[in-house]
Short mmCIF file of C-alpha atoms and ligand atoms in Angstrom, two decimals:
data_model
loop_
_atom_site.label_atom_id
_atom_site.label_comp_id
_atom_site.label_asym_id
_atom_site.label_seq_id
_atom_site.Cartn_x
_atom_site.Cartn_y
_atom_site.Cartn_z
CA MET G 1 -1.32 17.19 -10.05
CA VAL G 2 -3.78 15.90 -12.73
CA GLY G 3 -2.45 13.47 -14.61
CA LYS G 4 1.14 14.25 -14.32
CA ARG G 5 1.99 10.54 -11.69
CA HIS G 6 4.85 9.37 -12.79
CA LEU G 7 7.22 7.49 -9.87
CA LEU G 8 10.54 6.09 -10.92
CA ALA G 9 12.73 4.09 -9.10
CA ASP G 10 16.00 3.62 -10.49
CA ASN G 11 19.38 0.97 -9.61
CA ILE G 12 17.93 2.07 -5.72
CA THR G 13 20.81 0.67 -3.17
CA ARG G 14 19.95 0.34 1.02
CA ILE G 15 22.26 -0.22 2.78
CA TYR G 16 21.84 -0.92 6.76
CA HIS G 17 24.12 -1.61 9.63
CA ASP G 18 22.84 -4.29 12.44
CA THR G 19 23.31 -4.31 15.82
CA ASP G 20 27.18 -5.57 15.49
CA ASN G 21 27.51 -2.78 12.38
CA LYS G 22 28.09 -5.06 9.56
CA GLU G 23 25.66 -4.35 6.86
CA VAL G 24 22.64 -5.01 5.65
CA HIS G 25 21.29 -5.06 1.70
CA ALA G 26 17.61 -4.45 1.44
CA LEU G 27 17.77 -3.50 -1.73
CA ALA G 28 20.17 -3.52 -4.63
CA GLN G 29 19.94 -2.27 -7.75
CA PHE G 30 15.88 -2.19 -7.34
CA ASN G 31 14.39 -0.64 -10.25
CA LEU G 32 10.52 0.08 -10.28
CA GLU G 33 8.22 2.72 -12.75
CA ILE G 34 4.60 3.40 -12.33
CA THR G 35 2.36 6.57 -13.93
CA ARG G 36 -0.96 7.26 -12.90
CA GLY G 37 -3.92 4.89 -11.78
CA GLU G 38 -1.80 1.87 -11.89
CA ILE G 39 -2.00 -0.35 -8.55
CA VAL G 40 1.64 -1.93 -8.44
CA ALA G 41 1.50 -4.93 -5.66
CA LEU G 42 5.28 -5.74 -4.56
CA VAL G 43 5.15 -9.44 -3.30
CA GLY G 44 8.76 -10.78 -1.85
CA PRO G 45 10.09 -12.95 1.06
CA SER G 46 9.89 -11.68 4.48
CA GLY G 47 13.04 -8.77 5.35
CA CYS G 48 13.41 -8.42 1.48
CA GLY G 49 13.22 -4.90 1.47
CA LYS G 50 10.04 -3.79 0.80
CA SER G 51 8.85 -2.02 3.56
CA THR G 52 12.06 0.01 2.83
CA PHE G 53 11.23 0.15 -0.52
CA LEU G 54 7.81 2.16 0.68
CA ARG G 55 9.38 4.54 3.73
CA LEU G 56 11.85 5.34 0.17
CA VAL G 57 9.51 6.41 -1.86
CA ALA G 58 7.39 8.14 1.44
CA GLY G 59 10.60 10.50 1.77
CA LEU G 60 10.69 8.49 5.25
CA ASP G 61 14.26 7.68 4.39
CA GLN G 62 16.82 8.30 2.23
CA PRO G 63 18.38 5.95 -0.93
CA GLN G 64 22.68 5.52 -0.93
CA GLY G 65 22.40 4.33 -4.02
CA GLY G 66 20.50 5.39 -6.87
CA THR G 67 17.65 7.66 -7.87
CA LEU G 68 13.67 8.12 -6.62
CA SER G 69 11.91 10.45 -8.31
CA TYR G 70 8.15 11.20 -8.34
CA ASN G 71 7.40 13.40 -11.25
CA GLY G 72 10.78 14.42 -12.19
CA GLU G 73 12.04 15.80 -8.76
CA MET G 74 13.97 13.55 -6.34
CA ILE G 75 12.11 12.74 -3.85
CA ALA G 76 13.53 15.02 -0.75
CA GLY G 77 11.24 14.19 2.56
CA PRO G 78 7.74 13.38 3.72
CA HIS G 79 4.95 15.06 1.79
CA TYR G 80 0.60 15.27 2.03
CA ASP G 81 1.25 14.15 -2.05
CA ARG G 82 2.39 10.46 -1.16
CA GLY G 83 -0.25 9.42 1.53
CA PHE G 84 1.15 6.14 3.61
CA VAL G 85 -1.04 3.30 5.51
CA PHE G 86 0.83 0.95 7.75
CA GLN G 87 -0.35 -2.24 9.10
CA ASP G 88 -0.83 -0.64 12.71
CA THR G 89 -3.84 1.68 11.09
CA ASN G 90 -1.78 4.63 13.84
CA LEU G 91 -5.11 6.55 14.93
CA PHE G 92 -4.79 9.56 17.25
CA PRO G 93 -6.89 7.70 20.12
CA TRP G 94 -8.17 11.64 21.63
CA LEU G 95 -9.61 12.11 18.15
CA SER G 96 -13.04 10.34 17.03
CA VAL G 97 -13.32 8.64 13.26
CA TYR G 98 -14.49 11.77 12.33
CA ASP G 99 -11.26 14.09 13.55
CA ASN G 100 -9.44 11.52 12.96
CA ILE G 101 -10.49 11.40 9.05
CA ALA G 102 -10.96 15.39 8.97
CA PHE G 103 -6.98 15.82 10.55
CA GLY G 104 -4.99 15.83 7.24
CA LEU G 105 -6.88 18.59 5.70
CA LYS G 106 -7.39 20.52 9.17
CA ALA G 107 -3.02 20.30 9.06
CA ARG G 108 -3.20 21.66 6.03
CA ARG G 109 -5.82 24.35 6.80
CA VAL G 110 -8.07 23.68 3.58
CA PHE G 111 -10.70 22.10 6.11
CA LYS G 112 -13.32 25.44 5.67
CA GLN G 113 -13.02 24.57 2.49
CA GLU G 114 -13.36 20.69 2.06
CA GLN G 115 -15.61 20.16 4.90
CA ALA G 116 -17.89 17.95 3.28
CA LYS G 117 -15.44 15.78 1.84
CA VAL G 118 -14.86 14.46 5.11
CA GLN G 119 -18.48 12.97 5.26
CA GLU G 120 -18.38 11.88 1.34
CA TYR G 121 -15.18 9.64 2.92
CA ILE G 122 -17.01 8.21 5.42
CA GLU G 123 -19.76 7.29 3.45
CA LEU G 124 -17.19 5.92 0.72
CA VAL G 125 -15.23 3.79 3.38
CA GLY G 126 -19.36 2.48 5.04
CA LEU G 127 -18.31 4.41 8.32
CA GLN G 128 -22.06 6.51 8.87
CA GLY G 129 -22.89 6.96 12.18
CA PHE G 130 -19.62 6.28 13.69
CA GLU G 131 -18.57 9.50 12.99
CA LYS G 132 -18.54 10.25 16.85
CA ALA G 133 -16.99 7.29 18.05
CA TYR G 134 -13.26 6.99 19.15
CA PRO G 135 -10.34 4.54 17.55
CA HIS G 136 -10.95 2.26 21.25
CA GLN G 137 -14.45 2.62 20.22
CA ILE G 138 -14.73 0.20 16.76
CA SER G 139 -13.88 -2.63 15.61
CA GLY G 140 -10.34 -3.70 13.49
CA GLY G 141 -11.93 -3.57 10.32
CA MET G 142 -13.58 0.14 11.53
CA ALA G 143 -10.34 1.40 12.31
CA SER G 144 -8.36 -0.07 9.20
CA ARG G 145 -10.94 1.40 7.15
CA THR G 146 -10.84 5.33 9.35
CA SER G 147 -7.29 4.69 8.54
CA LEU G 148 -7.73 4.47 4.54
CA ALA G 149 -10.16 7.02 4.29
CA ARG G 150 -7.30 9.65 6.49
CA THR G 151 -5.30 8.78 3.65
CA PHE G 152 -6.71 9.23 0.47
CA ILE G 153 -9.33 12.01 1.38
CA GLN G 154 -5.79 14.02 0.92
CA ASP G 155 -6.40 13.03 -2.50
CA PRO G 156 -2.29 11.93 -2.80
CA GLY G 157 -0.65 11.75 -6.16
CA VAL G 158 0.79 7.85 -4.54
CA ILE G 159 -0.69 5.80 -1.52
CA LEU G 160 1.84 3.43 -0.06
CA LEU G 161 -0.16 0.47 1.39
CA ASP G 162 2.35 -1.89 3.34
CA GLU G 163 0.32 -4.69 4.36
CA PRO G 164 -3.16 -2.46 5.85
CA LEU G 165 -4.48 -5.30 5.47
CA SER G 166 -3.08 -7.98 7.13
CA ALA G 167 -4.48 -7.82 10.48
CA LEU G 168 -8.33 -8.27 9.61
CA ASP G 169 -9.91 -11.46 9.21
CA ALA G 170 -10.47 -12.12 5.31
CA PHE G 171 -14.86 -11.37 5.69
CA THR G 172 -13.64 -7.80 6.23
CA ARG G 173 -10.58 -7.66 4.20
CA MET G 174 -12.16 -8.96 1.68
CA ALA G 175 -15.50 -6.02 2.00
CA ILE G 176 -12.04 -3.63 2.54
CA GLN G 177 -10.48 -4.61 -0.86
CA ASP G 178 -13.59 -3.38 -2.71
CA GLU G 179 -13.75 -0.27 -0.86
CA ILE G 180 -10.26 0.53 -2.02
CA ILE G 181 -10.76 -0.45 -5.24
CA LYS G 182 -13.89 1.95 -4.93
CA ILE G 183 -11.59 4.75 -3.84
CA TRP G 184 -8.71 3.99 -6.27
CA GLN G 185 -11.19 4.39 -9.61
CA ARG G 186 -12.81 7.71 -8.01
CA ASP G 187 -9.46 8.96 -7.87
CA GLN G 188 -7.14 7.93 -9.34
CA PRO G 189 -3.82 7.38 -7.38
CA ILE G 190 -0.46 5.08 -8.19
CA ILE G 191 -1.16 2.76 -5.30
CA ILE G 192 1.86 0.10 -4.04
CA LEU G 193 0.49 -2.12 -2.00
CA VAL G 194 3.32 -4.56 -0.12
CA THR G 195 1.55 -7.35 0.38
CA HIS G 196 1.93 -11.46 1.54
CA ASP G 197 -1.65 -12.62 0.54
CA ILE G 198 -0.97 -13.18 -3.25
CA GLU G 199 -4.72 -13.68 -3.77
CA GLU G 200 -4.66 -10.17 -2.29
CA ALA G 201 -1.80 -8.75 -4.86
CA VAL G 202 -4.32 -10.27 -7.80
CA TYR G 203 -7.58 -8.86 -6.56
CA LEU G 204 -6.01 -5.18 -6.73
CA SER G 205 -3.00 -4.95 -8.45
CA ASP G 206 -2.61 -4.07 -12.48
CA ARG G 207 1.01 -5.62 -12.20
CA VAL G 208 2.26 -7.89 -9.20
CA VAL G 209 6.39 -6.99 -8.44
CA ILE G 210 7.90 -10.60 -7.61
CA LEU G 211 11.43 -9.31 -5.42
CA SER G 212 14.20 -11.81 -3.98
CA SER G 213 15.16 -12.67 -0.93
CA ARG G 214 17.78 -10.12 0.80
CA PRO G 215 18.64 -7.46 -0.98
CA GLY G 216 15.63 -7.33 -2.46
CA LYS G 217 15.87 -6.84 -6.26
CA ALA G 218 12.88 -7.57 -8.50
CA ILE G 219 12.84 -11.22 -9.96
CA GLY G 220 9.61 -11.42 -11.79
CA GLU G 221 6.56 -9.58 -12.66
CA VAL G 222 2.78 -11.10 -13.70
CA THR G 223 0.49 -8.72 -15.32
CA ILE G 224 -2.78 -8.73 -14.24
CA GLY G 225 -5.13 -7.64 -17.20
CA LEU G 226 -8.36 -8.74 -15.03
CA GLN G 227 -11.25 -6.34 -15.25
CA HIS G 228 -12.99 -4.92 -12.27
CA PRO G 229 -14.76 -6.36 -10.05
CA ARG G 230 -12.93 -9.69 -9.95
CA ASP G 231 -14.03 -12.43 -9.32
CA ARG G 232 -11.23 -14.95 -7.22
CA THR G 233 -13.20 -18.26 -8.40
CA SER G 234 -12.30 -17.35 -12.55
CA SER G 235 -9.85 -19.70 -13.51
CA GLU G 236 -8.14 -16.53 -15.12
CA PHE G 237 -7.51 -15.63 -11.37
CA VAL G 238 -6.33 -19.10 -10.66
CA ARG G 239 -4.19 -19.05 -13.36
CA LEU G 240 -2.11 -16.16 -12.42
CA ARG G 241 -2.36 -16.79 -9.07
CA ARG G 242 -0.21 -19.82 -10.45
CA GLU G 243 2.21 -17.89 -11.72
CA ILE G 244 2.90 -16.07 -9.47
CA MET G 245 4.03 -18.81 -6.93
CA ALA G 246 5.20 -21.03 -9.23
CA ILE G 247 7.78 -17.32 -9.77
CA LEU G 248 8.53 -17.48 -5.59
CA GLU G 249 8.79 -21.92 -5.98
CA CYS G 250 11.60 -21.09 -8.92
CA CYS G 251 13.57 -18.97 -6.41
CA ASN G 252 13.39 -20.72 -3.64
CA ILE G 253 11.65 -18.34 -1.81
CA ASN G 254 8.63 -20.47 -0.25
CA PRO G 255 9.11 -21.01 3.09
CA ASN G 256 7.49 -17.81 4.18
CA TYR G 257 4.06 -18.15 1.94
CA LYS G 258 3.44 -21.52 2.90
CA THR G 259 -0.60 -20.88 4.99
CA ILE G 260 -0.67 -20.23 0.78
CA LYS G 261 0.37 -22.88 -0.95
CA LEU G 262 -1.45 -25.70 1.10
CA GLU G 263 -4.53 -23.67 0.68
CA GLU G 264 -3.70 -23.77 -3.07
CA SER G 265 -2.85 -27.59 -2.98
N1 ATP B 1 16.42 0.96 10.92
C1 ATP B 1 16.85 -0.61 10.40
N2 ATP B 1 18.06 -0.73 10.57
C2 ATP B 1 19.28 -1.67 10.63
N3 ATP B 1 18.33 -2.51 9.56
C3 ATP B 1 17.06 -2.57 9.10
C4 ATP B 1 16.61 -1.27 8.90
N4 ATP B 1 15.01 -1.27 8.75
C5 ATP B 1 15.29 -2.44 8.22
N5 ATP B 1 16.35 -3.45 8.41
C6 ATP B 1 16.60 -4.54 7.36
O1 ATP B 1 16.40 -4.92 6.50
C7 ATP B 1 16.23 -5.92 5.47
C8 ATP B 1 14.78 -5.37 5.19
O2 ATP B 1 13.48 -5.03 6.28
P1 ATP B 1 12.21 -4.59 5.37
O3 ATP B 1 11.58 -4.37 6.84
O4 ATP B 1 11.86 -3.23 4.06
O5 ATP B 1 11.44 -5.62 4.68
P2 ATP B 1 10.45 -6.64 4.42
O6 ATP B 1 10.41 -7.32 3.03
O7 ATP B 1 9.64 -5.48 4.30
O8 ATP B 1 9.65 -7.48 5.10
P3 ATP B 1 8.74 -8.09 6.56
O9 ATP B 1 7.98 -8.46 5.00
O10 ATP B 1 8.85 -8.71 7.11
O11 ATP B 1 8.09 -7.06 6.38
C9 ATP B 1 15.42 -6.80 6.82
O12 ATP B 1 16.69 -7.32 7.38
C10 ATP B 1 15.46 -5.67 8.05
O13 ATP B 1 15.63 -6.28 9.17
#
């Protein structure tokens, strides 16, 4: 896979039906191109199709219109080369931290050859000493770290992060954001991050794509030209946050960002 990571969404449409069988246009004419090593954040109002897009890239769902390809091939179903991390960590409660992280390697029957990677990823996310603990014995932050390590260890070309840190306190979230950058710098996957936290989007991503209200369309894009590690208090960081907020405000899609607006004022 090395050197060939390329994701292309061309004119994607996804229409659902609600309980009254009325059409719900989740995504319309949605376009996005991402190459190896990029982190792209998707921000937009609740219900604008962000998670829908991640599900399409994961191959868990199919678009009704447009094409979605990875490395030139249409995405037809799930594959371990496209990993998904959800807000709800979905850890296997009957497996220890170690076995949760090793799970994918075992499923692919590569555990024997790649066993050393398990300890390596445990250390990368700071879980040493908790290898034998079960999910009910660890904190929310540790569960998130386990879930991230379980996905990153597979070395996927694409990693889909659907608000993976939103349930955590600000301090833990910031620590894990740094861990994500550390692993990303090593493995260089494409990362698509869905977040409601504008600061998180600016801290982690190379580009922030802003979606309109449903049906979700890209209505703006902000390039974050800052080196890692980023300083959240720098004038450029604050300016980029404001630029994204301005696009959201300009398109009248502020209501879901009230908390962030209050923070800014
Ligand atoms: N399986 C489904 N059946 C019917 N409607 C659906 C289905 N999945 C999603 N939708 C609808 O499609 C729209 C987009 O949903 P999606 O979860 O992608 O939005 P989102 O931008 O991720 O929202 P949030 O930020 O609140 O998580 C919503 O109106 C949602 O109700």
